[in-house]
Amino acid sequence: DGGITQSPKYLFRKEGQNVTLSCEQNLNHDAMYWYRQDPGQGLRLIYYSQIVNDFQKGDIAEGYSVSREKKESFPLTVTSAQKNPTAFYLCASTLWAGGKQETQYFGPGTRLLVL
Amino acid sequence: ILNVEQSPQSLHVQEGDSTNFTCSFPSSNFYALHWYRWETAKSPEALFVMTLNGDEKKKGRISATLNTKEGYSYLYIKGSQPEDSATYLCASQGAQKLVFGQGTRLTINP
């Protein structure tokens, strides 16, 4: 079955620790995205990537880093510089049709909690 | 940053009633308007992508309209059922990314 997988479902971070959230897709989509959701707020874009080895900052990139070494994978690292990391993180992908964006498909999400 | 607003934030509707809610977005530099349904413990799922002013789309009992000149979209649900309970997200598409509203949380009371 084609889809997007995220792991883990729950992640606990200690003070000063970097943690990495996994996102994998087998949809052969070009573009991938990371969003953060906080209670009462919409999805906010952290980083996105339209092609392998290239990515751009979204609206709230500070304290996060990403890589895009393979088309299928777009891991997100929450660094110790992110002072309020507790949130629900969603990964999405879309078939980038030359500037005309298609529907985004979402993974099941990872909930990050700080110990 | 585009500012996308949804209202109301939450809504309780009796089973069988019809309902609607609103998404407002900046009308300048508009590419498309997306609607998603997000059920608890599941991934957001696409409902509609709309691009043209006056566009109307329908999927079963759910329909949506689009006014790009004044910057709003309505989502309608006819004859609400318990399975319609979810958060409904709209997103305005810019050049390379979507900007989401905060969502409308719909609860259907049996």
Coordinates of N, CA and C in Angstrom, one line a residue, chain B:
Chain B
I1 N 3.3 36.3 5.8 CA 2.5 35.1 6.0 C 1.1 35.4 5.7
L2 N 0.5 34.5 4.9 CA -1.0 34.7 4.6 C -1.7 34.4 5.9
N3 N -2.9 35.1 6.1 CA -3.6 34.9 7.3 C -4.9 34.2 6.9
V4 N -5.1 32.9 7.2 CA -6.3 32.2 6.9 C -7.1 32.0 8.2
E5 N -8.3 32.4 8.2 CA -9.2 32.3 9.4 C -10.4 31.4 9.1
Q6 N -10.7 30.6 10.1 CA -11.9 29.7 10.0 C -12.8 30.0 11.2
S7 N -14.1 30.0 10.9 CA -15.1 30.2 11.9 C -16.3 29.3 11.6
P8 N -17.0 28.8 12.7 CA -16.5 29.0 14.1 C -15.4 28.0 14.4
Q9 N -14.8 28.2 15.6 CA -13.7 27.3 16.0 C -14.2 25.9 16.3
S10 N -15.4 25.9 16.9 CA -16.1 24.6 17.2 C -17.6 24.7 17.0
L11 N -18.2 23.5 16.8 CA -19.6 23.5 16.4 C -20.2 22.2 16.9
H12 N -21.3 22.3 17.5 CA -22.1 21.0 17.9 C -23.4 21.0 17.1
V13 N -23.6 20.0 16.4 CA -24.8 19.9 15.5 C -25.6 18.6 15.9
Q14 N -26.9 18.6 15.8 CA -27.7 17.4 16.0 C -27.7 16.6 14.8
E15 N -27.6 15.3 15.0 CA -27.6 14.3 13.9 C -28.8 14.6 13.0
G16 N -28.6 14.6 11.7 CA -29.6 14.9 10.7 C -29.7 16.4 10.3
D17 N -29.2 17.3 11.1 CA -29.2 18.7 10.7 C -28.1 19.0 9.7
S18 N -28.3 20.1 9.0 CA -27.3 20.5 8.0 C -26.5 21.7 8.7
T19 N -25.3 21.8 8.3 CA -24.5 22.9 8.9 C -23.5 23.4 7.8
N20 N -22.9 24.5 8.2 CA -21.9 25.1 7.3 C -20.9 25.9 8.1
F21 N -19.7 26.0 7.6 CA -18.7 26.9 8.2 C -17.8 27.6 7.2
T22 N -17.0 28.5 7.6 CA -16.4 29.5 6.8 C -14.9 29.4 6.8
C23 N -14.3 29.7 5.7 CA -12.8 29.9 5.6 C -12.6 31.2 4.9
S24 N -11.9 32.1 5.5 CA -11.5 33.4 4.8 C -10.0 33.5 4.6
F25 N -9.6 34.0 3.5 CA -8.2 34.0 3.1 C -7.9 35.3 2.3
P26 N -6.7 35.7 2.3 CA -6.3 36.9 1.5 C -6.6 36.6 0.0
S27 N -7.3 37.5 -0.7 CA -7.6 37.3 -2.1 C -6.5 37.6 -3.1
S28 N -5.4 38.3 -2.6 CA -4.3 38.6 -3.5 C -3.4 37.4 -3.6
N29 N -2.7 37.2 -4.7 CA -1.8 36.1 -4.9 C -2.4 34.7 -4.6
F30 N -3.7 34.6 -5.0 CA -4.4 33.3 -4.7 C -4.1 32.3 -5.8
Y31 N -3.8 31.0 -5.4 CA -3.6 29.9 -6.3 C -4.7 28.9 -6.2
A32 N -5.0 28.5 -5.0 CA -6.0 27.5 -4.8 C -6.4 27.4 -3.3
L33 N -7.6 26.9 -3.1 CA -8.1 26.7 -1.7 C -8.3 25.2 -1.5
H34 N -7.7 24.7 -0.4 CA -7.9 23.3 -0.1 C -8.7 23.1 1.2
W35 N -9.5 22.0 1.2 CA -10.3 21.6 2.4 C -9.8 20.2 2.7
Y36 N -9.6 20.0 4.1 CA -9.2 18.7 4.6 C -10.1 18.3 5.7
R37 N -10.3 17.0 5.9 CA -11.1 16.5 7.1 C -10.1 15.7 7.9
W38 N -10.1 16.0 9.2 CA -9.1 15.4 10.1 C -9.9 14.7 11.3
E39 N -10.0 13.4 11.2 CA -10.7 12.7 12.2 C -9.7 12.3 13.3
T40 N -10.2 12.2 14.5 CA -9.3 11.9 15.7 C -8.6 10.6 15.4
A41 N -7.3 10.6 15.7 CA -6.4 9.4 15.6 C -6.1 9.0 14.2
K42 N -6.5 9.9 13.2 CA -6.2 9.6 11.8 C -5.4 10.7 11.2
S43 N -5.0 10.5 9.9 CA -4.3 11.6 9.2 C -5.3 12.5 8.6
P44 N -5.0 13.8 8.4 CA -5.9 14.7 7.6 C -6.0 14.1 6.2
E45 N -7.3 14.2 5.7 CA -7.6 13.6 4.4 C -8.2 14.7 3.5
A46 N -7.7 14.8 2.3 CA -8.2 15.8 1.4 C -9.6 15.7 1.0
L47 N -10.4 16.8 1.0 CA -11.8 16.8 0.6 C -11.8 17.4 -0.8
F48 N -11.4 18.7 -0.9 CA -11.5 19.4 -2.2 C -10.3 20.3 -2.4
V49 N -10.0 20.5 -3.7 CA -9.1 21.6 -4.1 C -9.8 22.4 -5.1
M50 N -9.9 23.7 -4.8 CA -10.7 24.6 -5.6 C -9.8 25.8 -6.1
T51 N -10.0 26.2 -7.3 CA -9.2 27.2 -7.9 C -10.0 28.4 -8.5
L52 N -11.1 28.1 -9.1 CA -11.8 29.2 -9.8 C -12.9 29.9 -9.0
N53 N -13.0 31.2 -9.2 CA -14.0 31.9 -8.5 C -15.4 31.4 -8.9
G54 N -16.3 31.2 -7.9 CA -17.6 30.6 -8.2 C -17.6 29.1 -8.3
D55 N -16.5 28.5 -8.1 CA -16.4 27.0 -8.2 C -17.2 26.4 -7.1
E56 N -17.8 25.3 -7.3 CA -18.5 24.5 -6.3 C -18.2 23.1 -6.5
K57 N -17.8 22.4 -5.4 CA -17.5 21.0 -5.5 C -18.3 20.2 -4.5
K58 N -18.6 18.9 -4.8 CA -19.4 18.1 -4.0 C -18.9 16.7 -3.9
K59 N -19.0 16.2 -2.7 CA -18.5 14.8 -2.4 C -19.5 14.2 -1.4
G60 N -20.5 13.5 -2.0 CA -21.5 12.9 -1.1 C -22.4 14.0 -0.5
R61 N -22.5 14.1 0.8 CA -23.3 15.1 1.5 C -22.5 16.4 1.8
I62 N -21.2 16.4 1.4 CA -20.4 17.5 1.7 C -20.2 18.3 0.4
S63 N -20.3 19.6 0.5 CA -20.0 20.5 -0.7 C -19.3 21.7 -0.2
A64 N -18.6 22.4 -1.2 CA -17.9 23.6 -0.9 C -18.0 24.6 -2.0
T65 N -18.0 25.9 -1.7 CA -18.1 27.0 -2.6 C -16.9 27.9 -2.4
L66 N -16.5 28.6 -3.5 CA -15.3 29.5 -3.4 C -15.6 30.8 -4.0
N67 N -15.2 31.9 -3.3 CA -15.3 33.2 -3.8 C -13.9 33.8 -3.7
T68 N -13.2 33.9 -4.8 CA -11.8 34.4 -4.7 C -11.7 35.9 -4.7
K69 N -12.8 36.6 -5.2 CA -12.7 38.0 -5.2 C -12.8 38.6 -3.8
E70 N -13.7 38.0 -3.0 CA -13.8 38.5 -1.6 C -13.0 37.6 -0.6
G71 N -12.5 36.5 -1.0 CA -11.6 35.7 -0.2 C -12.3 34.9 0.9
Y72 N -13.3 34.1 0.4 CA -13.9 33.2 1.4 C -14.4 31.9 0.7
S73 N -14.5 30.9 1.5 CA -15.0 29.6 1.0 C -15.9 29.0 2.1
Y74 N -17.0 28.4 1.7 CA -18.0 27.8 2.6 C -17.9 26.3 2.4
L75 N -18.0 25.6 3.6 CA -18.1 24.1 3.5 C -19.5 23.8 4.1
Y76 N -20.3 23.0 3.3 CA -21.6 22.6 3.8 C -21.7 21.1 4.0
I77 N -22.4 20.7 5.1 CA -22.6 19.3 5.3 C -24.1 19.2 5.4
K78 N -24.7 18.3 4.6 CA -26.2 18.1 4.6 C -26.5 16.9 5.3
G79 N -27.5 16.9 6.2 CA -27.9 15.7 7.0 C -26.8 15.1 7.8
S80 N -26.2 15.9 8.7 CA -25.0 15.4 9.4 C -25.2 14.0 10.1
Q81 N -24.1 13.3 10.0 CA -24.1 11.9 10.6 C -22.9 11.9 11.6
P82 N -23.0 10.9 12.5 CA -21.9 10.9 13.6 C -20.5 10.8 12.9
E83 N -20.4 10.1 11.8 CA -19.1 9.9 11.2 C -18.5 11.2 10.6
D84 N -19.4 12.3 10.5 CA -18.9 13.6 10.1 C -18.1 14.3 11.2
S85 N -18.2 13.8 12.4 CA -17.4 14.4 13.5 C -15.9 14.4 13.2
A86 N -15.3 15.6 13.1 CA -13.9 15.7 12.8 C -13.6 17.2 12.8
T87 N -12.3 17.5 12.7 CA -11.9 18.9 12.5 C -11.7 19.1 11.0
Y88 N -12.3 20.2 10.5 CA -12.2 20.5 9.1 C -11.2 21.7 8.9
L89 N -10.2 21.4 8.1 CA -9.1 22.4 7.9 C -9.3 23.0 6.5
C90 N -9.1 24.3 6.4 CA -8.9 24.9 5.1 C -7.5 25.4 5.0
A91 N -7.0 25.5 3.7 CA -5.6 26.0 3.5 C -5.6 26.8 2.2
S92 N -5.0 27.9 2.3 CA -4.8 28.7 1.0 C -3.4 28.4 0.5
Q93 N -3.4 28.2 -0.8 CA -2.2 27.8 -1.5 C -1.5 29.0 -2.0
G94 N -0.2 29.2 -1.6 CA 0.7 30.3 -2.1 C 1.5 29.7 -3.2
A95 N 2.6 30.3 -3.5 CA 3.4 29.9 -4.7 C 4.0 28.5 -4.4
Q96 N 4.4 28.2 -3.2 CA 5.1 26.9 -3.0 C 4.6 26.2 -1.8
K97 N 3.6 26.7 -1.1 CA 3.2 26.1 0.2 C 1.8 26.4 0.5
L98 N 1.3 25.7 1.5 CA -0.1 25.9 2.0 C 0.0 26.7 3.3
V99 N -1.0 27.5 3.5 CA -1.1 28.2 4.8 C -2.5 27.7 5.4
F100 N -2.5 27.1 6.5 CA -3.7 26.5 7.1 C -4.4 27.5 8.0
G101 N -5.7 27.4 8.1 CA -6.5 28.0 9.2 C -6.4 27.1 10.4
Q102 N -7.0 27.5 11.5 CA -6.9 26.8 12.8 C -7.9 25.7 12.8
G103 N -8.8 25.6 11.9 CA -9.7 24.5 11.8 C -11.1 24.8 12.5
T104 N -12.1 24.0 12.1 CA -13.4 24.0 12.8 C -13.6 22.6 13.3
R105 N -13.8 22.5 14.6 CA -14.0 21.2 15.2 C -15.5 20.9 15.2
L106 N -16.0 19.9 14.5 CA -17.4 19.6 14.4 C -17.7 18.4 15.2
T107 N -18.7 18.5 16.0 CA -19.2 17.3 16.8 C -20.7 17.1 16.5
I108 N -21.0 15.9 16.1 CA -22.4 15.5 15.7 C -23.0 14.8 16.9
N109 N -24.0 15.3 17.5 CA -24.7 14.8 18.6 C -25.8 13.8 18.2
P110 N -25.8 12.5 18.6 CA -26.8 11.6 18.2 C -28.2 11.9 18.8

